[in-house]
Amino acid sequence: MTRTITVGLDGSPESRAAAEWAAREASLRSLPLKLLHVFERVPGAREALPGSETDEDWTERIPRESAEGLRLRHPGVEVITDRVTGKPAEALAEAADASELLVLGSRGFGGVGGFVMGSVSLAVIAHAARPVVLVRAGEQAADEHRTDPAGVPSAATAFRPVVVGLDTDHPDETLLEFAFDAAVRRDASLRVVHGWPEPPTSFYRFSGDAELYDSLERRQATVLTEALRPWRQKYPNVEVIEASRCGSAAEVLVNASSDASLAVVGRRIRTRPLGAHIGHVTHAVLHHVVAPVAVVAHD
């Protein structure tokens, strides 16, 4: 069965922005777009007055009207709708596992222009086995592209780079495959970012610190180059920009994603059933990066 690009739709401005992004992604991947609404029944809720719109009527109307608009704006994309009843976090995580990727909207802004994440988004990101993309409210196609020669945002120009954070001690293939594939589909460069801690002696300013720092810098850069060597061979047409920087991985990745069309970050799959564990780097990127963020689960 063909997988879909699935978007959680609740009629809010942030979910509508997510649906537009998901439609563009469905076009890039030549996949159907599924608009999914999760209806959670509230025990004890009153029935609507005769002739008025019930909650269920509303939840059926919103996806239908959204689908009609998306079909007009994205004529090459097959748009389907689905509606399930249950708890949103559980239903969306289940939908994610059956999709190519799941797209969710965020209210934005948190941190310095990033996302404001609700409990549902956090829970879905923490438990979905497939990639989940978070799109902030107000996101537009032109935001992912370079400005035109006059400095005006335009969806007709080249894509901004795709940015991915990489742990060179454990370079995960699932994460890199997603990032390289995203760059290929956008005909964009791929900036691979690695942050490494500064020497422990630097706090005390020992003699020889400069030499030690230079040695570590060269060593870390070499490790990153070696980790990417087979991927450069696999994707020879992708321009790869290596960025090995001294500093916390979270801060380095956030700074490097300031001009991204898409930021990609990994989430290690955990077997513990309790809690929403997404890792501090992923949490920082979601909180501070303005561009859409793809969270890719991996072993």
Short mmCIF file of C-alpha atoms in Angstrom, two decimals:
data_model
loop_
_atom_site.label_atom_id
_atom_site.label_comp_id
_atom_site.label_asym_id
_atom_site.label_seq_id
_atom_site.Cartn_x
_atom_site.Cartn_y
_atom_site.Cartn_z
CA MET A 1 0.00 0.00 0.00
CA THR A 2 1.32 3.44 -0.95
CA ARG A 3 2.39 5.50 2.03
CA THR A 4 1.14 9.05 2.36
CA ILE A 5 2.33 12.37 3.64
CA THR A 6 -0.05 12.73 6.59
CA VAL A 7 -0.86 16.00 8.31
CA GLY A 8 -2.75 16.46 11.56
CA LEU A 9 -5.50 18.96 10.81
CA ASP A 10 -7.71 20.65 13.40
CA GLY A 11 -8.69 23.84 11.59
CA SER A 12 -6.20 26.06 13.42
CA PRO A 13 -3.88 28.45 11.51
CA GLU A 14 -0.85 26.37 12.50
CA SER A 15 -2.39 23.15 11.19
CA ARG A 16 -3.34 24.90 7.94
CA ALA A 17 0.27 26.05 7.51
CA ALA A 18 1.36 22.46 8.18
CA ALA A 19 -1.09 21.23 5.52
CA GLU A 20 0.34 23.63 2.94
CA TRP A 21 3.88 22.47 3.72
CA ALA A 22 2.76 18.85 3.59
CA ALA A 23 1.18 19.43 0.17
CA ARG A 24 4.45 20.85 -1.15
CA GLU A 25 6.33 17.88 0.32
CA ALA A 26 3.83 15.45 -1.21
CA SER A 27 4.51 17.08 -4.59
CA LEU A 28 8.28 16.72 -4.12
CA ARG A 29 7.86 13.04 -3.26
CA SER A 30 5.03 12.26 -5.72
CA LEU A 31 2.92 10.86 -2.88
CA PRO A 32 -0.71 11.35 -1.82
CA LEU A 33 -1.50 13.82 0.95
CA LYS A 34 -3.76 12.68 3.77
CA LEU A 35 -5.55 15.22 5.95
CA LEU A 36 -6.22 13.53 9.28
CA HIS A 37 -8.51 14.88 11.96
CA VAL A 38 -8.68 13.22 15.35
CA PHE A 39 -12.00 13.70 17.10
CA GLU A 40 -11.84 13.20 20.86
CA ARG A 41 -15.20 12.64 22.46
CA VAL A 42 -15.72 14.59 25.66
CA PRO A 43 -17.76 12.67 28.27
CA GLY A 44 -20.79 14.64 29.38
CA ALA A 45 -20.67 17.08 26.47
CA ARG A 46 -24.03 18.62 25.67
CA GLU A 47 -25.85 18.01 22.42
CA ALA A 48 -26.09 20.96 20.05
CA LEU A 49 -29.41 22.76 19.63
CA PRO A 50 -31.54 21.73 16.64
CA GLY A 51 -30.28 23.33 13.45
CA SER A 52 -26.87 24.26 14.90
CA GLU A 53 -23.51 22.71 13.98
CA THR A 54 -22.27 19.98 16.30
CA ASP A 55 -18.59 19.29 17.02
CA GLU A 56 -18.80 16.25 14.77
CA ASP A 57 -20.29 18.33 11.95
CA TRP A 58 -17.43 20.79 12.33
CA THR A 59 -14.76 18.08 12.29
CA GLU A 60 -16.19 16.71 9.06
CA ARG A 61 -16.50 20.13 7.40
CA ILE A 62 -12.99 21.43 8.15
CA PRO A 63 -11.05 18.60 6.42
CA ARG A 64 -13.43 18.64 3.47
CA GLU A 65 -13.07 22.39 2.91
CA SER A 66 -9.30 22.25 3.47
CA ALA A 67 -8.98 19.44 0.94
CA GLU A 68 -10.89 21.43 -1.67
CA GLY A 69 -8.57 24.40 -1.25
CA LEU A 70 -5.42 22.28 -1.34
CA ARG A 71 -6.52 20.55 -4.53
CA LEU A 72 -6.94 23.94 -6.18
CA ARG A 73 -3.55 25.26 -5.02
CA HIS A 74 -1.68 21.98 -5.62
CA PRO A 75 -3.39 20.42 -8.66
CA GLY A 76 -0.79 17.68 -9.06
CA VAL A 77 -1.26 16.31 -5.54
CA GLU A 78 -3.85 13.67 -4.65
CA VAL A 79 -5.57 14.83 -1.46
CA ILE A 80 -7.56 12.45 0.73
CA THR A 81 -9.21 12.96 4.09
CA ASP A 82 -9.57 10.75 7.11
CA ARG A 83 -11.20 11.12 10.48
CA VAL A 84 -10.66 8.94 13.52
CA THR A 85 -11.97 9.02 17.06
CA GLY A 86 -9.61 8.74 20.01
CA LYS A 87 -6.88 10.49 21.92
CA PRO A 88 -4.97 12.83 19.55
CA ALA A 89 -1.43 11.89 20.62
CA GLU A 90 -2.06 8.16 20.32
CA ALA A 91 -3.96 8.42 17.04
CA LEU A 92 -1.37 10.71 15.44
CA ALA A 93 1.55 8.52 16.53
CA GLU A 94 -0.22 5.51 15.05
CA ALA A 95 -0.88 7.43 11.84
CA ALA A 96 2.78 8.46 11.68
CA ASP A 97 3.93 4.85 11.73
CA ALA A 98 1.76 4.10 8.70
CA SER A 99 2.92 7.19 6.77
CA GLU A 100 6.01 8.26 4.88
CA LEU A 101 6.12 11.14 7.33
CA LEU A 102 3.73 13.00 9.62
CA VAL A 103 3.42 16.80 9.61
CA LEU A 104 2.19 18.79 12.61
CA GLY A 105 1.64 22.49 13.13
CA SER A 106 3.04 24.60 15.95
CA ARG A 107 1.79 27.83 17.37
CA GLY A 108 5.27 29.48 17.32
CA PHE A 109 7.09 31.41 18.56
CA GLY A 110 9.22 29.94 21.31
CA GLY A 111 12.81 30.79 22.13
CA VAL A 112 14.14 33.15 19.49
CA GLY A 113 11.46 32.55 16.87
CA GLY A 114 11.12 28.77 17.14
CA PHE A 115 8.20 26.57 18.08
CA VAL A 116 5.79 26.47 20.97
CA MET A 117 5.16 22.77 21.44
CA GLY A 118 2.09 21.38 23.10
CA SER A 119 1.86 18.10 24.94
CA VAL A 120 0.36 16.35 21.90
CA SER A 121 3.26 17.30 19.60
CA LEU A 122 5.84 16.28 22.19
CA ALA A 123 4.16 12.94 22.77
CA VAL A 124 3.89 12.20 19.05
CA ILE A 125 7.51 13.14 18.38
CA ALA A 126 8.68 11.03 21.32
CA HIS A 127 6.83 7.90 20.27
CA ALA A 128 6.49 7.91 16.47
CA ALA A 129 8.77 5.50 14.66
CA ARG A 130 8.58 7.43 11.38
CA PRO A 131 9.82 11.00 10.73
CA VAL A 132 7.72 13.81 12.15
CA VAL A 133 7.97 17.36 10.76
CA LEU A 134 6.94 20.37 12.80
CA VAL A 135 5.85 23.48 10.87
CA ARG A 136 5.31 26.81 12.60
CA ALA A 137 2.25 28.97 12.10
CA GLY A 138 2.76 31.46 9.27
CA GLU A 139 5.24 29.30 7.36
CA GLN A 140 5.12 30.06 3.63
CA ALA A 141 6.77 28.51 0.61
CA ALA A 142 8.95 31.59 0.02
CA ASP A 143 10.45 31.21 3.51
CA GLU A 144 12.26 28.06 2.39
CA HIS A 145 13.84 29.71 -0.64
CA ARG A 146 16.60 32.23 -1.15
CA THR A 147 15.57 35.82 -1.79
CA ASP A 148 15.48 37.03 -5.39
CA PRO A 149 18.07 39.49 -6.78
CA ALA A 150 16.02 42.38 -5.38
CA GLY A 151 16.09 40.83 -1.91
CA VAL A 152 12.41 39.86 -2.01
CA PRO A 153 11.27 36.44 -0.71
CA SER A 154 10.25 34.23 -3.62
CA ALA A 155 9.23 30.60 -4.03
CA ALA A 156 10.72 30.73 -7.56
CA THR A 157 14.34 30.88 -6.38
CA ALA A 158 16.58 28.03 -5.21
CA PHE A 159 15.93 26.33 -1.90
CA ARG A 160 17.90 27.32 1.14
CA PRO A 161 20.21 24.55 2.42
CA VAL A 162 18.98 21.49 4.26
CA VAL A 163 20.76 21.28 7.63
CA VAL A 164 21.32 18.09 9.62
CA GLY A 165 22.97 17.54 12.98
CA LEU A 166 25.29 14.53 13.14
CA ASP A 167 26.81 12.66 16.08
CA THR A 168 30.08 11.46 14.53
CA ASP A 169 30.49 8.85 17.27
CA HIS A 170 27.29 7.20 16.07
CA PRO A 171 26.51 8.43 12.52
CA ASP A 172 23.07 6.97 11.89
CA GLU A 173 22.20 5.85 8.36
CA THR A 174 18.46 6.52 8.73
CA LEU A 175 19.11 10.15 9.67
CA LEU A 176 21.64 10.74 6.88
CA GLU A 177 19.47 8.99 4.29
CA PHE A 178 16.56 11.29 5.14
CA ALA A 179 18.72 14.42 5.02
CA PHE A 180 20.45 13.57 1.72
CA ASP A 181 17.13 12.58 0.15
CA ALA A 182 15.57 15.89 1.26
CA ALA A 183 18.47 17.80 -0.29
CA VAL A 184 18.16 15.87 -3.56
CA ARG A 185 14.43 16.54 -3.83
CA ARG A 186 14.99 20.25 -3.24
CA ASP A 187 18.11 20.44 -5.41
CA ALA A 188 19.66 22.10 -2.36
CA SER A 189 22.99 21.91 -0.61
CA LEU A 190 23.28 19.84 2.56
CA ARG A 191 25.01 21.35 5.58
CA VAL A 192 26.14 18.64 7.99
CA VAL A 193 26.78 20.02 11.45
CA HIS A 194 28.80 18.50 14.27
CA GLY A 195 29.44 20.15 17.63
CA TRP A 196 32.28 19.08 19.88
CA PRO A 197 33.25 20.21 23.41
CA GLU A 198 36.15 22.55 23.97
CA PRO A 199 39.28 21.22 25.71
CA PRO A 200 38.87 20.88 29.50
CA THR A 201 42.04 22.89 30.07
CA SER A 202 40.71 25.93 28.22
CA PHE A 203 38.84 27.09 31.31
CA TYR A 204 42.17 27.50 33.08
CA ARG A 205 44.01 28.93 30.06
CA PHE A 206 47.01 26.60 30.30
CA SER A 207 49.94 27.15 27.99
CA GLY A 208 49.57 25.05 24.89
CA ASP A 209 45.80 25.49 24.77
CA ALA A 210 45.95 26.98 21.28
CA GLU A 211 47.92 24.03 19.95
CA LEU A 212 45.57 21.58 21.66
CA TYR A 213 42.53 23.36 20.25
CA ASP A 214 43.95 23.36 16.72
CA SER A 215 44.75 19.67 17.01
CA LEU A 216 41.25 18.84 18.23
CA GLU A 217 39.70 20.99 15.51
CA ARG A 218 41.61 19.18 12.78
CA ARG A 219 40.83 15.79 14.31
CA GLN A 220 37.10 16.50 14.60
CA ALA A 221 36.95 17.86 11.06
CA THR A 222 38.67 14.70 9.79
CA VAL A 223 36.23 12.46 11.66
CA LEU A 224 33.30 14.30 10.08
CA THR A 225 34.83 14.04 6.62
CA GLU A 226 35.40 10.31 7.01
CA ALA A 227 31.83 9.75 8.27
CA LEU A 228 30.46 11.50 5.17
CA ARG A 229 32.79 9.94 2.61
CA PRO A 230 30.48 7.04 1.63
CA TRP A 231 27.50 9.40 1.49
CA ARG A 232 29.29 11.77 -0.84
CA GLN A 233 29.91 8.78 -3.10
CA LYS A 234 26.28 7.67 -2.87
CA TYR A 235 24.99 11.20 -3.61
CA PRO A 236 27.65 12.73 -5.87
CA ASN A 237 25.36 15.53 -7.06
CA VAL A 238 24.63 16.89 -3.60
CA GLU A 239 26.78 19.80 -2.50
CA VAL A 240 27.86 18.86 1.03
CA ILE A 241 28.99 21.58 3.41
CA GLU A 242 30.79 20.25 6.47
CA ALA A 243 30.50 22.34 9.63
CA SER A 244 32.49 21.03 12.57
CA ARG A 245 32.31 23.57 15.40
CA CYS A 246 33.50 23.76 18.97
CA GLY A 247 30.55 24.16 21.33
CA SER A 248 27.45 22.40 22.57
CA ALA A 249 25.79 20.30 19.88
CA ALA A 250 22.45 22.04 20.47
CA GLU A 251 23.83 25.58 20.18
CA VAL A 252 25.98 24.76 17.15
CA LEU A 253 23.05 23.16 15.31
CA VAL A 254 20.62 25.97 16.15
CA ASN A 255 23.07 28.60 14.88
CA ALA A 256 23.79 26.64 11.71
CA SER A 257 20.06 26.33 10.95
CA SER A 258 19.36 30.06 10.83
CA ASP A 259 19.08 30.02 7.02
CA ALA A 260 17.78 26.47 6.52
CA SER A 261 14.87 25.37 4.34
CA LEU A 262 14.62 22.29 6.55
CA ALA A 263 16.44 21.32 9.73
CA VAL A 264 16.86 17.60 10.36
CA VAL A 265 17.62 16.15 13.77
CA GLY A 266 17.69 12.61 15.11
CA ARG A 267 15.85 11.06 18.03
CA ARG A 268 17.13 7.86 19.51
CA ILE A 269 14.38 5.29 19.98
CA ARG A 270 13.99 4.43 23.65
CA THR A 271 12.37 1.33 25.07
CA ARG A 272 11.19 2.98 28.29
CA PRO A 273 7.39 3.35 28.07
CA LEU A 274 7.04 6.32 30.43
CA GLY A 275 7.66 9.95 29.61
CA ALA A 276 8.31 11.89 26.44
CA HIS A 277 12.05 11.58 25.76
CA ILE A 278 13.26 13.52 22.74
CA GLY A 279 16.76 14.54 23.86
CA HIS A 280 18.09 17.98 24.71
CA VAL A 281 19.49 18.71 21.23
CA THR A 282 16.19 17.92 19.53
CA HIS A 283 14.30 19.93 22.15
CA ALA A 284 16.60 22.94 21.61
CA VAL A 285 16.23 22.80 17.83
CA LEU A 286 12.44 22.57 18.06
CA HIS A 287 12.36 25.46 20.49
CA HIS A 288 14.68 27.85 18.64
CA VAL A 289 14.79 27.08 14.90
CA VAL A 290 12.37 28.97 12.66
CA ALA A 291 12.50 26.60 9.67
CA PRO A 292 10.44 23.40 9.53
CA VAL A 293 12.13 20.72 11.65
CA ALA A 294 12.15 17.02 10.80
CA VAL A 295 12.69 14.67 13.74
CA VAL A 296 13.93 11.28 12.51
CA ALA A 297 13.70 8.35 14.90
CA HIS A 298 16.59 5.89 14.77
CA ASP A 299 18.14 3.04 16.79
#
